[in-house]
Short mmCIF file of C-alpha atoms in Angstrom, two decimals:
data_model
loop_
_atom_site.label_atom_id
_atom_site.label_comp_id
_atom_site.label_asym_id
_atom_site.label_seq_id
_atom_site.Cartn_x
_atom_site.Cartn_y
_atom_site.Cartn_z
CA TYR Q 27 -23.32 -25.25 15.44
CA LEU Q 28 -20.39 -24.22 17.62
CA GLY Q 29 -22.46 -24.25 20.78
CA TYR Q 30 -22.63 -20.46 21.06
CA HIS Q 31 -25.46 -18.01 20.52
CA SER Q 32 -23.26 -15.30 18.96
CA SER Q 33 -20.83 -16.50 16.32
CA THR Q 34 -19.25 -13.85 14.12
CA LEU Q 35 -17.10 -13.98 11.00
CA THR Q 36 -13.94 -12.03 11.86
CA LEU Q 37 -11.59 -10.66 9.20
CA SER Q 38 -8.13 -9.17 9.06
CA GLU Q 39 -6.46 -8.13 5.82
CA ASP Q 40 -5.18 -11.65 5.13
CA HIS Q 41 -6.96 -14.04 7.49
CA ALA Q 42 -10.43 -15.09 8.65
CA TYR Q 43 -11.48 -16.68 11.94
CA GLU Q 44 -14.51 -16.95 14.21
CA SER Q 45 -15.37 -14.85 17.27
CA HIS Q 46 -18.11 -15.40 19.86
CA SER Q 47 -19.30 -13.80 23.05
CA ILE Q 48 -18.32 -15.44 26.33
CA GLU Q 49 -20.68 -13.42 28.50
CA GLY Q 50 -23.27 -15.75 30.04
CA GLU Q 51 -22.41 -18.59 27.67
CA ASP Q 52 -22.35 -22.17 28.91
CA GLY Q 53 -20.25 -23.44 26.04
CA GLY Q 54 -17.04 -21.86 27.32
CA GLY Q 55 -16.94 -23.48 30.74
CA GLY Q 56 -14.67 -26.05 32.29
CA GLU Q 57 -11.00 -26.44 31.52
CA ASP Q 58 -11.25 -24.51 28.25
CA GLU Q 59 -12.56 -21.47 30.08
CA GLU Q 60 -9.56 -21.51 32.43
CA GLU Q 61 -7.26 -21.35 29.43
CA GLU Q 62 -8.92 -18.30 27.87
CA GLU Q 63 -6.58 -15.36 27.62
CA GLU Q 64 -7.16 -12.32 29.82
CA GLU Q 65 -7.27 -9.97 26.84
CA GLU Q 66 -10.10 -11.95 25.28
CA ARG Q 67 -12.02 -11.84 28.56
CA LYS Q 68 -11.73 -8.06 28.75
CA LYS Q 69 -13.32 -7.67 25.34
CA GLY Q 70 -16.01 -10.22 26.17
CA MET Q 71 -15.10 -12.15 23.04
CA ALA Q 72 -13.43 -15.50 22.49
CA THR Q 73 -12.00 -16.68 19.19
CA CYS Q 74 -11.71 -19.89 17.19
CA GLU Q 75 -9.41 -20.73 14.29
CA VAL Q 76 -11.43 -22.09 11.38
CA ALA Q 77 -9.34 -21.16 8.32
CA VAL Q 78 -5.81 -22.46 8.95
CA PRO Q 79 -4.39 -23.78 5.66
CA GLY Q 80 -2.18 -26.84 5.34
CA ASN Q 81 -2.36 -30.41 6.48
CA THR Q 82 0.65 -30.57 8.78
CA ILE Q 83 0.39 -31.60 12.41
CA SER Q 84 0.97 -28.01 13.48
CA SER Q 85 -1.77 -26.66 11.18
CA ARG Q 86 -4.31 -29.24 12.27
CA ALA Q 87 -3.51 -28.57 15.93
CA LYS Q 88 -4.39 -24.88 15.56
CA ARG Q 89 -7.87 -25.44 14.15
CA GLY Q 90 -10.67 -25.05 16.64
CA ARG Q 91 -8.44 -23.29 19.15
CA SER Q 92 -8.23 -19.69 20.29
CA ILE Q 93 -6.06 -17.44 18.15
CA TYR Q 94 -3.92 -16.87 21.24
CA LYS Q 95 -2.97 -20.56 21.18
CA THR Q 96 -1.33 -19.91 17.81
CA PHE Q 97 1.34 -17.95 19.65
CA SER Q 98 1.59 -20.12 22.78
CA ASN Q 99 4.16 -22.83 23.41
CA ASP Q 100 3.17 -26.37 22.55
CA LYS Q 101 4.25 -28.42 25.57
CA GLY Q 102 3.98 -31.67 23.66
CA ASN Q 103 6.42 -30.69 20.95
CA GLU Q 104 9.85 -29.62 22.17
CA LYS Q 105 11.07 -28.78 18.66
CA ASN Q 106 8.10 -26.49 18.08
CA LYS Q 107 8.57 -25.02 21.56
CA ARG Q 108 12.16 -24.05 20.80
CA LYS Q 109 11.06 -22.48 17.55
CA ILE Q 110 8.25 -20.45 19.07
CA THR Q 111 10.32 -19.20 21.98
CA SER Q 112 12.86 -17.61 19.67
CA THR Q 113 13.50 -13.89 19.94
CA LEU Q 114 11.07 -12.94 17.18
CA SER Q 115 8.19 -15.33 17.83
CA SER Q 116 8.19 -14.73 21.57
CA ARG Q 117 7.20 -11.11 20.87
CA LEU Q 118 4.46 -12.02 18.40
CA THR Q 119 0.93 -11.83 19.79
CA PRO Q 120 -2.48 -10.98 18.29
CA GLY Q 121 -1.74 -7.44 19.46
CA THR Q 122 1.46 -7.19 17.40
CA SER Q 123 0.53 -9.50 14.50
CA TRP Q 124 -0.50 -8.29 11.06
CA LEU Q 125 -2.32 -11.55 10.38
CA TYR Q 126 -4.66 -10.70 13.28
CA MET Q 127 -4.58 -6.94 12.60
CA ASN Q 128 -3.33 -5.77 15.96
CA ARG Q 129 -6.48 -7.06 17.70
CA HIS Q 130 -8.59 -4.65 15.62
CA PRO Q 131 -10.27 -6.97 13.10
CA VAL Q 132 -13.45 -6.36 11.12
CA TYR Q 133 -16.42 -8.07 12.81
CA CYS Q 134 -19.16 -9.12 10.40
CA HIS Q 135 -22.02 -8.90 12.88
CA SER Q 136 -24.77 -8.92 10.25
CA ILE Q 137 -25.66 -11.06 7.26
CA PRO Q 138 -25.39 -8.09 4.81
CA LYS Q 139 -21.85 -7.45 6.05
CA ILE Q 140 -20.96 -11.09 5.47
CA ILE Q 141 -22.37 -10.72 1.95
CA ALA Q 142 -20.23 -7.58 1.54
CA ALA Q 143 -17.16 -9.59 2.54
CA CYS Q 144 -18.01 -12.24 -0.05
CA LEU Q 145 -18.61 -9.67 -2.79
CA ALA Q 146 -15.44 -7.75 -1.98
CA ASN Q 147 -13.43 -10.94 -2.47
CA VAL Q 148 -14.95 -11.76 -5.87
CA ASN Q 149 -12.09 -11.88 -8.38
CA CYS Q 150 -13.07 -10.55 -11.80
CA LEU Q 151 -9.76 -11.52 -13.41
CA ILE Q 152 -10.02 -13.79 -16.45
CA ASP Q 153 -6.43 -13.89 -17.70
CA GLU Q 154 -3.42 -12.06 -16.27
CA ASN Q 155 -1.24 -12.84 -19.30
CA PHE Q 156 -3.58 -11.70 -22.05
CA GLN Q 157 -1.65 -10.74 -25.20
CA LEU Q 158 -2.85 -7.85 -27.30
CA LEU Q 159 -1.31 -5.90 -30.17
CA LEU Q 160 -1.99 -2.17 -29.83
CA ASP Q 161 -1.13 0.68 -32.10
CA ASN Q 162 1.26 3.34 -30.90
CA ASN Q 163 -1.53 5.85 -30.31
CA ASN Q 164 -3.21 3.94 -27.48
CA ASP Q 165 -3.34 6.10 -24.36
CA GLY Q 166 -2.47 3.30 -21.92
CA SER Q 167 -5.64 3.47 -19.84
CA ILE Q 168 -8.28 0.84 -19.07
CA VAL Q 169 -10.18 -0.04 -22.26
CA ASP Q 170 -13.19 -2.19 -23.12
CA THR Q 171 -13.22 -4.94 -25.70
CA ASP Q 172 -16.10 -7.35 -26.22
CA ASN Q 173 -17.68 -6.03 -23.02
CA ASN Q 174 -14.62 -6.97 -20.97
CA CYS Q 175 -11.97 -4.78 -19.34
CA ILE Q 176 -8.32 -4.77 -20.34
CA SER Q 177 -5.95 -3.15 -17.88
CA HIS Q 178 -2.41 -2.73 -19.08
CA PRO Q 179 0.82 -0.89 -18.26
CA ASN Q 180 1.01 2.76 -19.25
CA ASN Q 181 3.79 2.70 -21.81
CA GLU Q 182 4.26 2.95 -25.53
CA ASN Q 183 5.47 -0.56 -26.31
CA THR Q 184 3.33 -2.19 -28.96
CA LYS Q 185 3.43 -5.72 -27.50
CA GLN Q 186 2.53 -6.26 -23.86
CA HIS Q 187 1.01 -8.80 -21.54
CA TYR Q 188 -2.25 -7.43 -20.17
CA CYS Q 189 -4.80 -8.34 -17.54
CA LEU Q 190 -8.20 -9.30 -18.93
CA TYR Q 191 -11.18 -8.78 -16.58
CA SER Q 192 -14.84 -9.68 -16.88
CA GLY Q 193 -16.80 -6.48 -17.44
CA PRO Q 194 -20.25 -7.93 -16.68
CA LEU Q 195 -18.98 -9.46 -13.42
CA TYR Q 196 -17.54 -6.09 -12.43
CA ASP Q 197 -20.94 -4.51 -13.13
CA VAL Q 198 -22.76 -6.98 -10.87
CA LYS Q 199 -20.18 -6.63 -8.11
CA ARG Q 200 -20.28 -2.82 -8.32
CA ASP Q 201 -24.07 -2.54 -8.26
CA LEU Q 202 -24.46 -4.96 -5.33
CA LEU Q 203 -21.78 -3.15 -3.33
CA TRP Q 204 -23.57 0.17 -3.95
CA ILE Q 205 -26.78 -1.33 -2.55
CA LEU Q 206 -24.94 -2.42 0.58
CA TYR Q 207 -23.22 0.97 0.76
CA ASP Q 208 -26.53 2.84 0.65
CA GLU Q 209 -27.84 0.63 3.46
CA GLY Q 210 -24.83 1.55 5.61
CA HIS Q 211 -23.23 -1.89 5.67
CA LEU Q 212 -19.88 -0.65 4.30
CA SER Q 213 -19.51 2.28 6.68
CA ASP Q 214 -16.92 0.46 8.81
CA PHE Q 215 -15.49 -1.91 6.19
CA PRO Q 216 -12.38 -0.38 4.52
CA PHE Q 217 -11.67 -3.29 2.18
CA ALA Q 218 -15.22 -3.31 0.79
CA LEU Q 219 -15.03 0.47 0.23
CA CYS Q 220 -11.75 0.00 -1.64
CA GLU Q 221 -13.19 -2.76 -3.79
CA LEU Q 222 -16.18 -0.57 -4.65
CA GLY Q 223 -13.74 2.13 -5.75
CA ASP Q 224 -11.84 -0.44 -7.80
CA CYS Q 225 -15.07 -1.51 -9.51
CA GLU Q 226 -15.79 2.10 -10.40
CA GLU Q 227 -12.29 2.51 -11.81
CA HIS Q 228 -12.71 -0.45 -14.14
CA ARG Q 229 -16.41 0.03 -14.97
CA THR Q 230 -17.21 3.61 -14.10
CA SER Q 231 -20.89 4.41 -13.58
CA SER Q 232 -22.50 7.83 -13.54
CA ARG Q 233 -22.37 7.67 -9.76
CA GLY Q 234 -18.64 7.04 -9.80
CA GLU Q 235 -18.15 10.11 -11.98
CA SER Q 236 -20.24 12.30 -9.70
CA TRP Q 237 -18.67 14.82 -7.34
CA SER Q 238 -18.45 14.45 -3.58
CA ARG Q 239 -17.05 16.48 -0.74
CA LEU Q 240 -14.51 15.14 1.70
CA ASP Q 241 -16.04 14.20 5.03
CA ARG Q 242 -14.17 16.08 7.71
CA SER Q 243 -16.41 15.07 10.61
CA SER Q 244 -13.80 12.54 11.79
CA PRO Q 245 -10.86 13.78 13.88
CA SER Q 246 -8.30 12.11 11.65
CA PRO Q 247 -6.99 14.40 8.89
CA SER Q 248 -6.94 13.24 5.31
CA LEU Q 249 -3.70 12.74 3.44
CA LEU Q 250 -5.09 14.92 0.69
CA PRO Q 251 -3.58 18.41 0.99
CA THR Q 252 -6.77 20.32 0.22
CA ALA Q 253 -9.70 19.82 2.59
CA ASN Q 254 -13.40 20.62 2.08
CA SER Q 255 -13.05 20.39 -1.70
CA ALA Q 256 -15.05 18.51 -4.29
CA ILE Q 257 -13.58 15.24 -5.51
CA LEU Q 258 -14.85 12.39 -7.64
CA THR Q 259 -16.75 9.69 -5.81
CA ILE Q 260 -14.10 7.10 -6.69
CA GLU Q 261 -11.42 9.05 -4.86
CA ALA Q 262 -13.83 9.77 -2.01
CA LEU Q 263 -14.32 6.01 -1.48
CA TYR Q 264 -10.58 5.49 -1.02
CA ASP Q 265 -10.36 8.49 1.27
CA LYS Q 266 -13.25 7.16 3.37
CA ALA Q 267 -11.59 3.74 3.62
CA ILE Q 268 -8.43 5.36 4.99
CA GLN Q 269 -10.39 7.43 7.49
CA VAL Q 270 -12.30 4.36 8.71
CA SER Q 271 -9.06 2.43 9.11
CA ARG Q 272 -7.53 5.26 11.09
CA THR Q 273 -10.43 5.98 13.38
CA GLN Q 274 -11.94 2.52 13.92
CA TYR Q 275 -9.08 0.07 13.36
CA ASN Q 276 -6.15 1.85 15.00
CA ASP Q 277 -4.68 2.72 11.60
CA GLY Q 278 -3.69 -0.91 11.24
CA GLN Q 279 -4.67 -1.60 7.63
CA VAL Q 280 -2.20 -1.44 4.76
CA TYR Q 281 -4.48 -2.02 1.77
CA PRO Q 282 -6.50 1.24 1.84
CA TYR Q 283 -3.28 3.20 1.32
CA CYS Q 284 -2.28 0.84 -1.49
CA TYR Q 285 -5.58 1.31 -3.34
CA ALA Q 286 -5.33 5.11 -3.04
CA GLY Q 287 -1.71 5.00 -4.22
CA HIS Q 288 -2.62 2.92 -7.28
CA TYR Q 289 -5.41 5.37 -8.12
CA HIS Q 290 -3.12 8.41 -8.10
CA LYS Q 291 -0.32 6.53 -9.86
CA ASP Q 292 -2.58 5.70 -12.79
CA ALA Q 293 -3.83 9.28 -12.87
CA GLY Q 294 -0.28 10.64 -12.86
CA LEU Q 295 0.59 8.48 -15.86
CA LEU Q 296 -2.44 9.60 -17.83
CA THR Q 297 -1.89 11.50 -21.08
CA ASN Q 298 -4.37 13.30 -23.22
CA LYS Q 299 -6.80 10.84 -24.78
CA GLY Q 300 -7.22 10.95 -28.52
CA THR Q 301 -4.12 13.01 -29.23
CA SER Q 302 -1.94 11.31 -31.77
CA SER Q 303 1.79 11.64 -32.28
CA SER Q 304 1.09 13.45 -35.58
CA SER Q 305 -1.03 16.16 -33.94
CA LYS Q 306 -0.41 19.80 -34.64
CA ASP Q 307 1.81 21.82 -32.35
CA GLU Q 308 -1.15 23.49 -30.67
CA GLN Q 309 -2.66 20.12 -29.83
CA ASN Q 310 0.68 18.82 -28.62
CA ASN Q 311 1.00 21.77 -26.28
CA VAL Q 312 -2.37 20.92 -24.77
CA MET Q 313 -1.29 17.33 -24.30
CA ILE Q 314 1.90 18.41 -22.55
CA ASP Q 315 -0.03 20.75 -20.27
CA ILE Q 316 -2.35 17.97 -19.16
CA GLU Q 317 0.58 15.65 -18.58
CA ASN Q 318 2.32 18.31 -16.52
CA GLU Q 319 -0.81 18.88 -14.49
CA ASN Q 320 -1.10 15.20 -13.61
CA GLU Q 321 2.59 14.74 -12.82
CA TYR Q 322 2.20 15.81 -9.18
CA ARG Q 323 -0.14 12.83 -8.68
CA LEU Q 324 2.94 10.58 -8.86
CA SER Q 325 4.23 12.23 -5.71
CA LEU Q 326 0.86 11.76 -4.03
CA SER Q 327 0.89 8.12 -5.07
CA VAL Q 328 4.25 7.46 -3.42
CA GLN Q 329 3.04 9.33 -0.34
CA PHE Q 330 0.26 6.77 0.04
CA TYR Q 331 2.74 3.93 -0.52
CA ALA Q 332 4.94 5.42 2.19
CA GLU Q 333 1.97 5.42 4.55
CA ALA Q 334 1.44 1.74 3.73
CA SER Q 335 5.04 0.92 4.64
CA ARG Q 336 4.66 2.97 7.84
CA VAL Q 337 1.70 0.83 8.87
CA ALA Q 338 3.65 -2.33 8.04
CA SER Q 339 6.57 -1.20 10.19
CA GLY Q 340 4.26 -1.02 13.19
CA TYR Q 341 3.92 -4.81 13.29
CA ILE Q 342 6.32 -7.38 14.69
CA TYR Q 343 7.98 -9.27 11.87
CA GLU Q 344 7.77 -13.05 11.79
CA TRP Q 345 8.10 -14.99 8.57
CA GLY Q 346 4.86 -16.95 8.73
CA ASP Q 347 2.82 -14.00 9.95
CA SER Q 348 4.30 -11.33 7.65
CA LEU Q 349 5.02 -13.26 4.45
CA GLN Q 350 2.15 -11.72 2.48
CA LEU Q 351 2.87 -8.29 3.95
CA THR Q 352 6.48 -8.37 2.75
CA LYS Q 353 5.23 -9.43 -0.70
CA VAL Q 354 2.96 -6.38 -0.75
CA MET Q 355 5.90 -4.12 0.11
CA ALA Q 356 7.97 -5.70 -2.66
CA LYS Q 357 5.14 -5.13 -5.14
CA LEU Q 358 4.89 -1.48 -4.14
CA ALA Q 359 8.63 -1.15 -4.74
CA ASP Q 360 8.03 -2.65 -8.22
CA TYR Q 361 5.39 0.00 -8.95
CA ILE Q 362 7.65 2.80 -7.77
CA LEU Q 363 10.52 1.59 -9.93
CA ASP Q 364 8.67 0.54 -13.09
CA GLU Q 365 5.97 3.19 -13.33
CA ILE Q 366 7.13 6.23 -11.36
CA MET Q 367 10.93 6.38 -11.30
CA THR Q 368 11.33 5.15 -14.86
CA ALA Q 369 9.51 5.47 -18.15
CA SER Q 370 9.37 3.49 -21.36
CA PRO Q 371 11.55 4.63 -24.25
CA GLN Q 372 10.12 5.40 -27.65
CA PRO Q 373 8.57 2.44 -29.52
CA ALA Q 374 11.14 -0.09 -30.65
CA THR Q 375 12.36 0.11 -34.19
CA ALA Q 376 13.68 -2.68 -36.34
CA THR Q 377 17.29 -1.56 -35.80
CA HIS Q 378 17.09 -0.74 -32.10
CA SER Q 379 14.62 -3.29 -30.74
CA LYS Q 380 16.95 -4.68 -28.07
CA SER Q 381 18.26 -1.39 -26.74
CA ASN Q 382 14.74 0.04 -26.52
CA ASN Q 383 13.67 -2.72 -24.14
CA ARG Q 384 15.51 -0.92 -21.36
CA ARG Q 385 13.57 1.56 -19.25
CA VAL Q 386 14.99 5.04 -18.78
CA ALA Q 387 14.84 7.59 -16.00
CA ARG Q 388 11.65 9.64 -15.99
CA THR Q 389 11.92 13.17 -17.36
CA TRP Q 390 10.25 15.40 -14.77
CA HIS Q 391 8.52 18.49 -16.12
CA ASP Q 392 8.54 20.17 -12.73
CA LYS Q 393 11.53 19.87 -10.41
CA ASN Q 394 9.32 20.30 -7.34
CA ASN Q 395 7.39 17.18 -8.34
CA ALA Q 396 10.64 15.23 -8.56
CA ILE Q 397 11.85 16.47 -5.16
CA SER Q 398 8.53 15.76 -3.47
CA THR Q 399 8.39 12.28 -5.00
CA GLY Q 400 11.96 11.63 -3.91
CA THR Q 401 11.25 12.52 -0.29
CA TRP Q 402 8.31 10.11 -0.23
CA VAL Q 403 10.39 7.37 -1.86
CA ALA Q 404 12.80 7.97 1.02
CA ALA Q 405 9.86 7.76 3.45
CA PHE Q 406 8.81 4.43 1.93
CA TYR Q 407 12.28 2.96 2.41
CA ASP Q 408 12.78 4.67 5.77
CA SER Q 409 9.84 2.78 7.29
CA LEU Q 410 11.16 -0.50 5.88
CA LEU Q 411 14.62 0.18 7.30
CA TYR Q 412 13.03 1.07 10.62
CA TRP Q 413 11.03 -2.19 10.51
CA GLU Q 414 14.26 -4.16 10.06
CA GLU Q 415 16.01 -2.25 12.82
CA LYS Q 416 13.13 -2.86 15.20
CA THR Q 417 13.27 -6.56 14.35
CA GLY Q 418 17.05 -6.77 14.63
CA CYS Q 419 17.79 -8.38 11.28
CA GLN Q 420 17.59 -7.66 7.55
CA PHE Q 421 14.70 -9.66 6.15
CA LEU Q 422 13.58 -7.73 3.03
CA PRO Q 423 15.42 -9.17 -0.01
CA PHE Q 424 14.65 -6.21 -2.28
CA LEU Q 425 16.68 -3.93 0.01
CA ASN Q 426 19.76 -5.98 -0.90
CA VAL Q 427 22.34 -3.89 -2.78
CA GLY Q 428 22.17 -6.28 -5.74
CA ASP Q 429 18.43 -5.86 -6.25
CA ALA Q 430 17.08 -3.50 -8.92
CA ARG Q 431 14.73 -2.02 -6.29
CA SER Q 432 17.46 -1.32 -3.77
CA LEU Q 433 17.71 2.14 -2.24
CA GLY Q 434 20.84 3.14 -4.13
CA LYS Q 435 19.60 2.04 -7.54
CA MET Q 436 16.21 3.64 -6.98
CA PHE Q 437 17.72 7.06 -6.24
CA SER Q 438 20.17 6.80 -9.11
CA TYR Q 439 17.26 7.71 -11.38
CA PHE Q 440 17.28 11.23 -9.91
CA SER Q 441 19.84 13.79 -11.05
CA VAL Q 442 22.44 14.83 -8.50
CA ASP Q 443 20.91 18.28 -7.95
CA VAL Q 444 17.48 16.75 -7.28
CA ARG Q 445 19.03 14.21 -4.90
CA ARG Q 446 20.76 16.95 -2.94
CA ASP Q 447 17.51 18.89 -2.67
CA ILE Q 448 15.82 15.71 -1.43
CA VAL Q 449 18.47 15.25 1.25
CA ASN Q 450 18.08 18.88 2.27
CA LYS Q 451 14.37 18.28 2.78
CA LEU Q 452 15.03 15.13 4.80
CA THR Q 453 17.30 17.03 7.17
CA SER Q 454 15.30 20.26 7.39
CA LEU Q 455 12.77 19.42 10.16
CA PRO Q 456 13.21 21.75 13.16
CA MET Q 457 14.27 20.00 16.34
CA ALA Q 458 11.18 21.26 18.16
CA GLU Q 459 8.87 19.26 15.88
CA THR Q 460 7.97 15.73 16.93
CA THR Q 461 6.60 12.83 14.95
CA PRO Q 462 3.44 11.10 16.21
CA VAL Q 463 3.73 7.34 16.56
CA ASN Q 464 1.17 6.39 13.94
CA SER Q 465 1.07 9.24 11.50
CA MET Q 466 3.33 11.07 9.08
CA GLN Q 467 1.09 14.13 9.06
CA SER Q 468 3.39 16.40 11.07
CA THR Q 469 6.52 15.23 9.27
CA VAL Q 470 5.62 16.97 6.04
CA GLU Q 471 6.44 20.33 4.61
CA THR Q 472 4.12 21.94 2.08
CA SER Q 473 5.29 23.73 -1.03
CA SER Q 474 3.73 27.15 -1.54
CA SER Q 475 3.97 27.16 -5.30
CA SER Q 476 4.91 25.17 -8.33
CA THR Q 477 7.89 26.10 -10.49
CA THR Q 478 6.01 25.43 -13.72
CA ALA Q 479 2.71 26.97 -14.76
CA THR Q 480 -0.05 24.48 -15.52
CA THR Q 481 -3.47 24.70 -17.06
CA GLN Q 482 -6.62 23.43 -15.38
CA SER Q 483 -8.15 20.31 -16.90
CA THR Q 484 -11.79 20.39 -17.86
CA SER Q 485 -12.11 16.65 -18.27
CA SER Q 486 -14.59 14.76 -16.09
CA SER Q 487 -12.63 11.51 -16.28
CA SER Q 488 -12.25 9.70 -12.97
CA THR Q 489 -8.49 9.71 -13.28
CA THR Q 490 -7.90 13.38 -14.03
CA GLN Q 491 -9.42 15.17 -11.06
CA SER Q 492 -8.26 15.39 -7.47
CA THR Q 493 -8.51 17.73 -4.52
CA SER Q 494 -4.73 17.99 -4.59
CA SER Q 495 -2.90 20.48 -6.75
CA PRO Q 496 0.68 21.22 -7.80
CA SER Q 497 0.65 24.24 -5.44
CA SER Q 498 0.10 22.00 -2.40
CA LEU Q 499 2.94 19.50 -2.80
CA GLN Q 500 4.07 17.85 0.41
CA PHE Q 501 7.56 16.72 1.37
CA PHE Q 502 8.61 14.08 3.87
CA THR Q 503 11.10 15.59 6.30
CA SER Q 504 11.67 13.31 9.28
CA PRO Q 505 13.22 9.83 8.87
CA ARG Q 506 12.83 7.41 11.78
CA SER Q 507 15.43 4.78 10.94
CA LYS Q 508 18.96 5.12 12.31
CA ARG Q 509 20.47 4.23 8.95
CA MET Q 510 18.70 7.13 7.25
CA GLY Q 511 19.42 9.59 10.04
CA PRO Q 512 20.66 13.14 9.31
CA ASN Q 513 24.30 12.14 9.84
CA GLY Q 514 23.93 8.62 8.50
CA MET Q 515 25.91 7.09 5.69
CA ILE Q 516 22.87 6.66 3.41
CA LEU Q 517 22.05 10.36 3.14
CA ASN Q 518 25.73 11.18 2.69
CA ALA Q 519 25.84 8.70 -0.19
CA LEU Q 520 22.81 10.31 -1.83
CA ARG Q 521 24.57 13.68 -1.88
CA LYS Q 522 27.42 12.41 -4.04
CA GLU Q 523 27.67 12.67 -7.81
CA LYS Q 524 27.32 8.91 -8.19
CA VAL Q 525 25.10 6.99 -5.78
CA SER Q 526 26.85 4.08 -4.14
CA ILE Q 527 25.05 2.39 -1.23
CA GLY Q 528 26.61 -0.89 -0.20
CA ASP Q 529 26.45 -3.37 2.65
CA MET Q 530 28.24 -0.98 5.00
CA GLU Q 531 25.56 1.70 4.63
CA LEU Q 532 22.79 -0.89 5.14
CA ALA Q 533 24.34 -2.61 8.15
CA ILE Q 534 22.07 -2.48 11.20
CA ILE Q 535 23.57 -0.73 14.21
CA VAL Q 536 22.71 -2.55 17.44
CA GLU Q 537 23.70 -2.00 21.04
CA SER Q 538 26.35 -4.43 22.30
CA CYS Q 539 26.42 -5.97 25.77
CA ASP Q 540 29.17 -3.62 26.97
CA GLY Q 541 27.15 -0.55 26.04
CA GLY Q 542 29.05 0.11 22.84
CA ARG Q 543 27.81 -0.10 19.28
CA ARG Q 544 28.39 -2.70 16.63
CA SER Q 545 27.03 -3.37 13.18
CA ARG Q 546 25.23 -6.53 12.21
CA ARG Q 547 24.49 -7.83 8.75
CA ALA Q 548 22.12 -10.74 9.18
CA ARG Q 549 19.63 -12.13 6.73
#
């Protein structure tokens, strides 16, 4: 219909457009051919915008044009020209844009892969504000009711707003994705692999509970500390999605790290199923052991979130291009604050209902887990600070000192001795070590042992097993941002008894015209 013999659905993480071959095609001749960008010619592919939302003049003008025209100056509109030629937008190209995935999109060359894209985007959510009254003994995991899934926060409050999902729809989506997986149509599709893992988390099949071994045939190392070990298929799907993103898409995808982080976060919050508050001491000891064993998964979760922020920081920021990406980062900060750094107090009583609504700092059973988690929280924020510094302005509202997710308030949930140990880790990397551009792998230090003995779990639940272990904790050790440098004001503030990080500590240091340095606070 477009006049080309090879038209392909092309996907990034938040956008869809059309691609077609320009080799030997007659449809790309004439004046349009002269306007094709050199980069598109080199790849032998031309592009066409077909999914630009909005009904403004600017939006309508982009439809049917090459994606490169999205970033070019519009000679007929001087106001738009001045806007596009600003400092930020002039640097934004398909090679630096998240919306176009750094010129490494997913090409749906076959009909089954197009079907996989459709299935992966099926939303099984029925109601995100479903109200349910639970007793105090509920374990906080995903439960079934009337053949539907209810996913809710892991806390002990009796009244919560939950997410209600369609169980049967999840079953259909899961089974169809497995068929496409077995036929090899998901082998280079990270998002579809993640969605298959998500289906198995909500509606676990016998295949999801089976054991797999990590594939180490690819040159890119896994984030998981222990290699060549057996893991559950659910976790293996997330690991495979990350490896595919790294090896085939220039490590340009954020979502695979987010899915893996959510998986380990939920596992780290898991407590012993079926153990009531009135259990005997022996049973309570078992419950505590299992909780201790899973605690290290919280650190692993934040490590994946830190990798997601690292990928985000590799893109050029521009409001229209990065709006959804900044929302994802803000949501990850919410998860870190609400589910990892803090915990729910005991169930509210009639006399203390208001005071018990406040969340309290998490009690860490193992100090090493707290330190490791803290270094990866620092890594998460370090990449965001670096992203702002690279852009030249402060554009992330949740980094504002008045926000509950700000750096200072986040670290205030650690005790002073833990914070000082975290800072020591962040400043301990030998000068001879270097950090690769697109990986945190060589910026980590591995703990040789855990300070608290733990027992091995015998459960086969999908959220209790991992290749990682408390004895292989990793620590982030090499900040990239100037503001979190070894002699920076932020790390000095974290060493103090009371954390106080204000506008001065967050001010961006830029080079002035005379070669000196000046600070800039611009939002």
